[in-house]
Amino acid sequence: MKVSDSQYAISLFEATVGKSKKDLNKVVDNFFNILATDNVLNHWPKIAAEFRKKYNQANKIIEVEVISAKKMDSETKAAIEDRIKNDYPDATLEWSEKIKKSLIGGAIIRYNGQEINLSIENNLKKMSKHLVS
Amino acid sequence: MSNTKDYIIEAIKEKIENFEAEAKIESVGRVLKVSDGIALVSGLSDVMMSEILEFSTDQGIVKGVALNLEETQIGVIILGDYILVKEGAEVKGTGRILEVPVGEAMIGRVVNALGEPLDGQGTIKATAYYPVEKIAPGVIARQSVHEPVQTGIKAIDSMIPIGRGQRELIIGDRQIGKTAIAIDTIINQKGQNMKCVYVAIGQKESKIANIVAKLEEAGAMEYTTVVLAGSSHPAPLLYIAPYTGSAIAEYFLDKGEDVLIIYDDLSKHANAYREISLLLRRPPGREAYPGDVFYLHSRLLERACKLNKDFGGGSITALPIIETQAGDVSAYIPTNVISITDGQIYLEPDLFYQGNRPAVNAGLSVSRVGSSAQIKAMKKVAGKLRIEAAQYRELAAFAQFGSDLDEETKKKLERGKRLYEIFKQEQYSPLAVENQVLVFYALISGLLDDVEVKEIINFEKDLVNYVSLGQYDVLEKIKTSGDWNEEIEKSLAELINNFKKSRA
């Protein structure tokens, strides 16, 4: 029976819950042995991504990606954090920031499979559609 | 000049001031895998079935429709060039179920399965957007079919009459005249208060170009929309094209108007759906079609209906076309569609090659609506034609043995030969209903018995020409009221006799 990447990831997660660091090493070793035996070692990047999703879900961690035209200041970061905590009050936020000058200004905020595009580039596109309509 | 410049500047300023930059939360996913027009997408946990998704590509947005909602991924059919979509590309949900532009602006246009123009006549300003998938009207909203659709084809209007709101299947082998019947029907709708939608699925684009040219020549594009999903278009567009046509027709139905829609052809539609389903890894059934291939066509054809006055009184008449292989009407898809429709027009290769065109097999063809969809005059003159045609076929086979025949049998044979000659009709030459009544009356009253069989076609042509040159009240009466009485019968007999005298 074929085991999906998601099922490998879930089994790894369940095997590592509540384990000490010493035991964790052993579990991870065994896990990789299983992957090698099943000849799916090359699936590891996808299994890792699924594991990360499962871990974040269980520990209420939300990965927030902010793409902005220039480096975000602390006030803006705090405002974004407040907005996300409105929907997910118990969550811990993990931030990643990227700079993309083509946005001109503003930012794109991505979290939990959702996106809010507040960039000037996006607004200019919407405005040009509005002018033409 | 400066006034115009100032006006333009003021108009632009006003538009900019009215612009509201709103922040919307959008669902975003990523492409896991893309091949053969199908993409597997992760994320988008709140996507709806048949929701439009937008793929970000280097050359702009490519649209797709979510068809498989699985636990960890979504199966999406790509409505465009799938080669532009890359693994890892961003996919956004739009929150809108697949919909197409509809409205008066669609009339006279050739559009693709998404309602985008293909005829180079500029963008289409849609009045509204209608969903491609829609639940058909319920029982209470409907009314029985009682108004005729005049196809202009003698063999059909007399023996297999079609009504407004009916589904009548046209079935036959390749190159047998199925599309010809459909096009002649569209041409004959001029002045009949009927809009037409021709949905071409998997057809050659050269064939469609010829059809559009012919419709333009006949003035039929003034009330016709052509939806084209050609053979070079991806399978997802072929899959949604008939539903797009139905949505365009439903706009006029909701306004209380009558619409004729032709699906040419549903065999290719089923093939495209099979292709998509197999690529989406749905379990194959009989002949590798998915298990819901019946539902594919039943939900499409149920949208053709006649609504009662409380719901506008409009109708959609559907003429689906099915191509059989070597005359096999008992194959999977043909039997499915036969069981859905309200009758079929069966075209036979033997008749075709004998020169009987349109090659309608009256024995195997049926209209389940029947004479409810005929005007009184046609009912009167054509009522017994089906039986006479059937009797002639039996007797003709018997007469081949060359035995001596009684007078009655010889008379029936002669009448039958003339009947079959009358049923022959050239392409793009639909005949108005009053002229059909005239011709059939000439036959059943025996006024054609003294005309040689090989002269029947010329006689009919000359008769139709003769009446077109004069203004005959009797024909006008038949056209407007469809009535039949002794006075009309007498006038017709007089007309035909006068013509025969002038011809002699």
Short mmCIF file of C-alpha atoms in Angstrom, two decimals, chain B residues 143-487:
data_model
loop_
_atom_site.label_atom_id
_atom_site.label_comp_id
_atom_site.label_asym_id
_atom_site.label_seq_id
_atom_site.Cartn_x
_atom_site.Cartn_y
_atom_site.Cartn_z
CA GLN B 143 -45.83 24.02 -19.26
CA SER B 144 -46.45 21.37 -21.91
CA VAL B 145 -44.99 22.00 -25.36
CA HIS B 146 -47.65 23.29 -27.75
CA GLU B 147 -46.02 25.76 -30.14
CA PRO B 148 -44.17 24.56 -33.24
CA VAL B 149 -40.55 25.11 -34.21
CA GLN B 150 -40.65 25.21 -37.99
CA THR B 151 -37.43 23.67 -39.22
CA GLY B 152 -38.35 24.33 -42.86
CA ILE B 153 -37.45 20.72 -43.64
CA LYS B 154 -40.47 18.92 -45.06
CA ALA B 155 -39.62 15.45 -43.75
CA ILE B 156 -39.26 16.78 -40.21
CA ASP B 157 -42.10 19.29 -40.00
CA SER B 158 -44.58 16.75 -41.37
CA MET B 159 -43.62 13.52 -39.65
CA ILE B 160 -41.37 14.40 -36.72
CA PRO B 161 -42.66 17.83 -35.64
CA ILE B 162 -40.61 19.72 -33.07
CA GLY B 163 -42.16 22.02 -30.47
CA ARG B 164 -40.82 25.00 -28.56
CA GLY B 165 -39.29 23.65 -25.39
CA GLN B 166 -38.66 20.16 -26.75
CA ARG B 167 -35.33 18.29 -26.89
CA GLU B 168 -35.02 16.50 -30.23
CA LEU B 169 -31.87 14.53 -30.90
CA ILE B 170 -30.29 14.46 -34.36
CA ILE B 171 -28.34 11.23 -34.65
CA GLY B 172 -26.41 9.60 -37.46
CA ASP B 173 -23.01 8.65 -38.84
CA ARG B 174 -20.38 11.12 -39.92
CA GLN B 175 -21.03 13.23 -43.06
CA ILE B 176 -24.70 12.31 -43.20
CA GLY B 177 -26.29 15.77 -42.92
CA LYS B 178 -26.75 16.28 -39.17
CA THR B 179 -25.26 19.78 -39.11
CA ALA B 180 -27.08 20.61 -42.36
CA ILE B 181 -30.44 19.99 -40.63
CA ALA B 182 -29.37 22.18 -37.72
CA ILE B 183 -28.23 25.05 -39.95
CA ASP B 184 -31.33 24.91 -42.13
CA THR B 185 -33.43 25.10 -38.98
CA ILE B 186 -31.55 28.20 -37.84
CA ILE B 187 -31.98 29.84 -41.26
CA ASN B 188 -35.71 29.13 -41.16
CA GLN B 189 -36.12 30.95 -37.84
CA LYS B 190 -35.99 34.31 -39.61
CA GLY B 191 -39.14 36.21 -38.68
CA GLN B 192 -40.23 33.46 -36.28
CA ASN B 193 -39.44 35.39 -33.08
CA MET B 194 -36.73 32.96 -32.12
CA LYS B 195 -33.16 33.58 -31.00
CA CYS B 196 -30.63 30.90 -31.91
CA VAL B 197 -27.45 29.65 -30.24
CA TYR B 198 -25.15 27.29 -32.14
CA VAL B 199 -22.61 25.55 -29.91
CA ALA B 200 -19.75 23.99 -31.86
CA ILE B 201 -17.86 21.42 -29.77
CA GLY B 202 -14.66 19.96 -31.14
CA GLN B 203 -15.49 20.97 -34.71
CA LYS B 204 -13.01 22.05 -37.36
CA GLU B 205 -12.69 25.82 -37.31
CA SER B 206 -12.81 25.90 -41.13
CA LYS B 207 -16.22 24.21 -40.96
CA ILE B 208 -17.47 26.78 -38.45
CA ALA B 209 -16.11 29.63 -40.58
CA ASN B 210 -18.17 28.27 -43.52
CA ILE B 211 -21.24 27.94 -41.32
CA VAL B 212 -20.93 31.50 -40.02
CA ALA B 213 -20.49 32.78 -43.59
CA LYS B 214 -23.61 30.89 -44.66
CA LEU B 215 -25.61 32.23 -41.71
CA GLU B 216 -24.46 35.76 -42.51
CA GLU B 217 -25.47 35.33 -46.14
CA ALA B 218 -28.92 34.15 -45.09
CA GLY B 219 -29.27 37.02 -42.58
CA ALA B 220 -29.40 34.52 -39.73
CA MET B 221 -26.57 36.11 -37.71
CA GLU B 222 -29.04 38.90 -36.80
CA TYR B 223 -30.55 36.53 -34.25
CA THR B 224 -27.82 33.93 -33.73
CA THR B 225 -24.86 33.52 -31.37
CA VAL B 226 -22.12 31.01 -32.16
CA VAL B 227 -20.20 29.48 -29.23
CA LEU B 228 -17.03 27.86 -30.53
CA ALA B 229 -14.83 25.37 -28.71
CA GLY B 230 -12.88 24.08 -31.68
CA SER B 231 -10.81 20.94 -32.02
CA SER B 232 -7.63 22.92 -31.28
CA HIS B 233 -9.02 24.24 -27.99
CA PRO B 234 -8.14 22.47 -24.74
CA ALA B 235 -10.54 19.82 -23.41
CA PRO B 236 -11.75 21.98 -20.47
CA LEU B 237 -13.15 24.53 -22.94
CA LEU B 238 -14.91 21.78 -24.90
CA TYR B 239 -16.36 20.57 -21.59
CA ILE B 240 -17.90 23.88 -20.57
CA ALA B 241 -18.95 25.13 -24.05
CA PRO B 242 -22.48 23.59 -24.05
CA TYR B 243 -23.19 24.99 -20.58
CA THR B 244 -21.99 28.39 -21.75
CA GLY B 245 -24.43 28.19 -24.67
CA SER B 246 -27.19 27.23 -22.27
CA ALA B 247 -26.39 30.21 -20.01
CA ILE B 248 -26.56 32.57 -23.02
CA ALA B 249 -29.93 31.06 -23.97
CA GLU B 250 -31.25 31.33 -20.41
CA TYR B 251 -30.79 35.11 -20.48
CA PHE B 252 -33.43 35.28 -23.23
CA LEU B 253 -35.57 32.60 -21.57
CA ASP B 254 -35.75 34.74 -18.42
CA LYS B 255 -37.01 37.61 -20.57
CA GLY B 256 -39.87 35.43 -21.81
CA GLU B 257 -38.37 34.84 -25.26
CA ASP B 258 -38.00 31.66 -27.29
CA VAL B 259 -34.53 30.28 -28.02
CA LEU B 260 -33.26 27.44 -30.20
CA ILE B 261 -29.97 25.91 -29.09
CA ILE B 262 -27.96 23.39 -31.06
CA TYR B 263 -25.18 21.30 -29.50
CA ASP B 264 -22.89 20.06 -32.29
CA ASP B 265 -21.95 17.54 -31.12
CA LEU B 266 -22.34 15.89 -27.74
CA SER B 267 -20.22 12.86 -28.70
CA LYS B 268 -17.14 15.09 -28.76
CA HIS B 269 -18.36 16.70 -25.54
CA ALA B 270 -18.45 13.29 -23.84
CA ASN B 271 -14.94 12.54 -25.18
CA ALA B 272 -13.60 15.81 -23.73
CA TYR B 273 -15.21 15.06 -20.36
CA ARG B 274 -13.70 11.57 -20.41
CA GLU B 275 -10.27 13.09 -21.07
CA ILE B 276 -10.61 15.53 -18.16
CA SER B 277 -11.95 12.88 -15.78
CA LEU B 278 -9.15 10.43 -16.53
CA LEU B 279 -6.54 13.16 -16.00
CA LEU B 280 -8.21 14.03 -12.69
CA ARG B 281 -7.82 10.33 -11.79
CA ARG B 282 -11.56 9.77 -11.44
CA PRO B 283 -12.40 6.08 -11.72
CA PRO B 284 -13.25 5.05 -15.33
CA GLY B 285 -16.40 3.08 -16.08
CA ARG B 286 -17.85 1.65 -19.26
CA GLU B 287 -15.78 2.56 -22.35
CA ALA B 288 -13.52 4.52 -19.94
CA TYR B 289 -16.18 7.20 -19.46
CA PRO B 290 -16.57 8.44 -15.86
CA GLY B 291 -19.53 7.22 -13.87
CA ASP B 292 -21.41 10.52 -14.16
CA VAL B 293 -21.37 10.83 -17.96
CA PHE B 294 -25.16 10.45 -18.03
CA TYR B 295 -25.50 13.34 -15.58
CA LEU B 296 -23.16 15.37 -17.83
CA HIS B 297 -25.82 15.41 -20.54
CA SER B 298 -29.00 15.10 -18.49
CA ARG B 299 -28.31 18.28 -16.50
CA LEU B 300 -27.49 20.10 -19.74
CA LEU B 301 -30.59 19.01 -21.62
CA GLU B 302 -32.98 19.49 -18.70
CA ARG B 303 -32.28 23.22 -18.98
CA ALA B 304 -34.24 23.19 -22.24
CA CYS B 305 -37.87 23.73 -21.30
CA LYS B 306 -41.14 25.56 -21.93
CA LEU B 307 -42.04 27.83 -19.03
CA ASN B 308 -45.58 28.75 -18.10
CA LYS B 309 -46.92 32.33 -18.13
CA ASP B 310 -46.16 32.89 -14.44
CA PHE B 311 -42.47 32.41 -15.23
CA GLY B 312 -42.37 34.45 -18.41
CA GLY B 313 -43.66 31.95 -20.96
CA GLY B 314 -40.29 31.64 -22.70
CA SER B 315 -38.75 28.44 -24.01
CA ILE B 316 -35.46 26.83 -24.93
CA THR B 317 -35.65 24.19 -27.66
CA ALA B 318 -32.57 21.97 -27.79
CA LEU B 319 -31.33 20.07 -30.83
CA PRO B 320 -28.40 17.99 -29.55
CA ILE B 321 -26.40 16.13 -32.20
CA ILE B 322 -24.78 12.73 -31.64
CA GLU B 323 -22.43 11.03 -34.08
CA THR B 324 -22.71 7.26 -34.24
CA GLN B 325 -20.08 4.82 -35.48
CA ALA B 326 -21.32 2.57 -38.29
CA GLY B 327 -24.95 3.28 -37.40
CA ASP B 328 -24.68 1.84 -33.90
CA VAL B 329 -27.44 3.62 -31.95
CA SER B 330 -27.10 1.09 -29.13
CA ALA B 331 -23.66 2.36 -28.05
CA TYR B 332 -23.20 3.94 -24.62
CA ILE B 333 -23.43 7.68 -25.28
CA PRO B 334 -26.14 7.48 -28.00
CA THR B 335 -28.43 5.39 -25.77
CA ASN B 336 -27.84 7.78 -22.87
CA VAL B 337 -28.87 10.81 -24.89
CA ILE B 338 -31.79 9.02 -26.60
CA SER B 339 -33.22 8.24 -23.17
CA ILE B 340 -32.91 11.89 -22.13
CA THR B 341 -34.39 13.60 -25.19
CA ASP B 342 -38.02 13.87 -26.30
CA GLY B 343 -37.40 12.10 -29.58
CA GLN B 344 -34.79 11.61 -32.24
CA ILE B 345 -34.24 12.27 -35.92
CA TYR B 346 -32.31 9.30 -37.23
CA LEU B 347 -30.30 9.83 -40.40
CA GLU B 348 -29.49 6.68 -42.33
CA PRO B 349 -26.50 6.18 -44.64
CA ASP B 350 -28.46 3.91 -47.05
CA LEU B 351 -31.04 6.62 -47.67
CA PHE B 352 -28.27 9.19 -48.07
CA TYR B 353 -26.47 7.21 -50.76
CA GLN B 354 -29.73 6.46 -52.56
CA GLY B 355 -30.14 10.21 -53.00
CA ASN B 356 -32.80 10.76 -50.35
CA ARG B 357 -31.46 13.87 -48.64
CA PRO B 358 -32.14 14.76 -45.88
CA ALA B 359 -31.67 11.05 -45.13
CA VAL B 360 -34.34 10.93 -42.44
CA ASN B 361 -35.45 7.41 -41.51
CA ALA B 362 -39.09 8.05 -40.68
CA GLY B 363 -39.50 4.59 -39.15
CA LEU B 364 -36.80 4.97 -36.51
CA SER B 365 -37.34 8.70 -35.97
CA VAL B 366 -39.88 9.89 -33.47
CA SER B 367 -41.10 13.06 -31.81
CA ARG B 368 -42.62 12.38 -28.41
CA VAL B 369 -44.40 15.73 -28.56
CA GLY B 370 -46.03 14.84 -31.86
CA SER B 371 -48.86 16.81 -33.43
CA SER B 372 -49.23 19.07 -30.36
CA ALA B 373 -46.37 20.93 -32.02
CA GLN B 374 -48.05 21.30 -35.39
CA ILE B 375 -50.38 23.96 -36.73
CA LYS B 376 -53.87 22.68 -37.57
CA ALA B 377 -53.25 22.93 -41.31
CA MET B 378 -50.12 20.81 -41.17
CA LYS B 379 -51.81 18.28 -38.90
CA LYS B 380 -54.56 17.89 -41.46
CA VAL B 381 -52.37 17.42 -44.54
CA ALA B 382 -49.47 15.56 -42.96
CA GLY B 383 -51.36 13.46 -40.44
CA LYS B 384 -51.22 10.27 -42.48
CA LEU B 385 -47.87 10.81 -44.20
CA ARG B 386 -45.91 8.81 -41.64
CA ILE B 387 -48.13 5.76 -42.11
CA GLU B 388 -48.08 6.15 -45.89
CA ALA B 389 -44.29 6.36 -45.87
CA ALA B 390 -44.08 3.23 -43.72
CA GLN B 391 -46.55 1.36 -45.98
CA TYR B 392 -44.60 2.40 -49.06
CA ARG B 393 -41.34 1.05 -47.61
CA GLU B 394 -42.93 -2.34 -46.95
CA LEU B 395 -44.64 -2.50 -50.33
CA ALA B 396 -41.53 -1.36 -52.20
CA ALA B 397 -39.57 -4.25 -50.73
CA PHE B 398 -42.39 -6.64 -51.66
CA ALA B 399 -42.71 -5.23 -55.19
CA GLN B 400 -39.07 -6.03 -55.91
CA PHE B 401 -40.07 -9.66 -56.38
CA GLY B 402 -41.86 -8.53 -59.55
CA SER B 403 -45.16 -10.30 -58.90
CA ASP B 404 -48.46 -8.99 -60.27
CA LEU B 405 -49.93 -6.29 -58.10
CA ASP B 406 -53.53 -5.16 -57.64
CA GLU B 407 -54.60 -1.61 -58.48
CA GLU B 408 -54.75 -0.48 -54.87
CA THR B 409 -51.16 -1.59 -54.23
CA LYS B 410 -49.93 0.04 -57.43
CA LYS B 411 -51.64 3.28 -56.41
CA LYS B 412 -49.97 3.17 -52.99
CA LEU B 413 -46.59 2.54 -54.58
CA GLU B 414 -46.99 5.47 -56.95
CA ARG B 415 -48.13 7.72 -54.12
CA GLY B 416 -45.18 6.58 -51.99
CA LYS B 417 -42.65 7.29 -54.75
CA ARG B 418 -44.02 10.81 -55.07
CA LEU B 419 -43.96 11.22 -51.31
CA TYR B 420 -40.28 10.31 -51.14
CA GLU B 421 -39.52 12.68 -54.00
CA ILE B 422 -41.24 15.49 -52.13
CA PHE B 423 -39.23 14.74 -49.01
CA LYS B 424 -36.02 15.38 -50.93
CA GLN B 425 -34.79 18.89 -50.21
CA GLU B 426 -31.67 20.86 -51.03
CA GLN B 427 -29.39 22.19 -48.35
CA TYR B 428 -29.88 25.82 -47.25
CA SER B 429 -33.39 25.78 -48.78
CA PRO B 430 -35.84 25.64 -45.90
CA LEU B 431 -39.47 25.84 -46.96
CA ALA B 432 -41.99 28.05 -45.19
CA VAL B 433 -44.80 26.20 -43.43
CA GLU B 434 -47.57 27.55 -45.70
CA ASN B 435 -45.70 26.30 -48.76
CA GLN B 436 -45.18 22.93 -47.12
CA VAL B 437 -48.93 22.69 -46.48
CA LEU B 438 -49.55 23.56 -50.12
CA VAL B 439 -47.17 20.88 -51.39
CA PHE B 440 -48.44 18.18 -49.05
CA TYR B 441 -52.03 19.02 -49.90
CA ALA B 442 -51.19 18.65 -53.59
CA LEU B 443 -49.88 15.17 -52.81
CA ILE B 444 -52.65 13.84 -50.56
CA SER B 445 -55.45 15.20 -52.73
CA GLY B 446 -54.12 13.30 -55.74
CA LEU B 447 -53.22 16.43 -57.71
CA LEU B 448 -49.72 15.08 -58.21
CA ASP B 449 -50.80 11.67 -59.48
CA ASP B 450 -50.54 12.82 -63.09
CA VAL B 451 -47.03 14.25 -62.63
CA GLU B 452 -44.13 11.97 -63.49
CA VAL B 453 -42.11 10.88 -60.46
CA LYS B 454 -38.86 12.30 -61.87
CA GLU B 455 -40.66 15.62 -62.51
CA ILE B 456 -41.97 16.02 -58.94
CA ILE B 457 -38.99 18.03 -57.72
CA ASN B 458 -39.24 20.50 -60.61
CA PHE B 459 -43.02 20.68 -60.19
CA GLU B 460 -42.65 21.58 -56.56
CA LYS B 461 -39.95 24.17 -57.30
CA ASP B 462 -42.12 25.79 -59.96
CA LEU B 463 -45.19 25.73 -57.69
CA VAL B 464 -43.31 27.48 -54.88
CA ASN B 465 -41.99 30.05 -57.38
CA TYR B 466 -45.48 30.56 -58.75
CA VAL B 467 -46.99 31.35 -55.34
CA SER B 468 -44.05 33.57 -54.35
CA LEU B 469 -44.74 35.83 -57.33
CA GLY B 470 -48.37 36.41 -56.35
CA GLN B 471 -50.11 37.45 -53.13
CA TYR B 472 -52.33 34.59 -52.08
CA ASP B 473 -54.61 35.22 -49.10
CA VAL B 474 -55.02 31.54 -48.42
CA LEU B 475 -51.29 31.08 -47.82
CA GLU B 476 -51.15 34.20 -45.67
CA LYS B 477 -54.05 32.81 -43.61
CA ILE B 478 -52.25 29.49 -43.12
CA LYS B 479 -49.06 31.32 -42.15
CA THR B 480 -50.65 33.61 -39.58
CA SER B 481 -53.42 31.49 -38.08
CA GLY B 482 -52.45 27.91 -39.02
CA ASP B 483 -56.14 27.27 -39.58
CA TRP B 484 -57.73 24.64 -41.78
CA ASN B 485 -61.27 24.54 -43.08
CA GLU B 486 -63.24 23.71 -46.23
CA GLU B 487 -62.75 27.18 -47.63
#
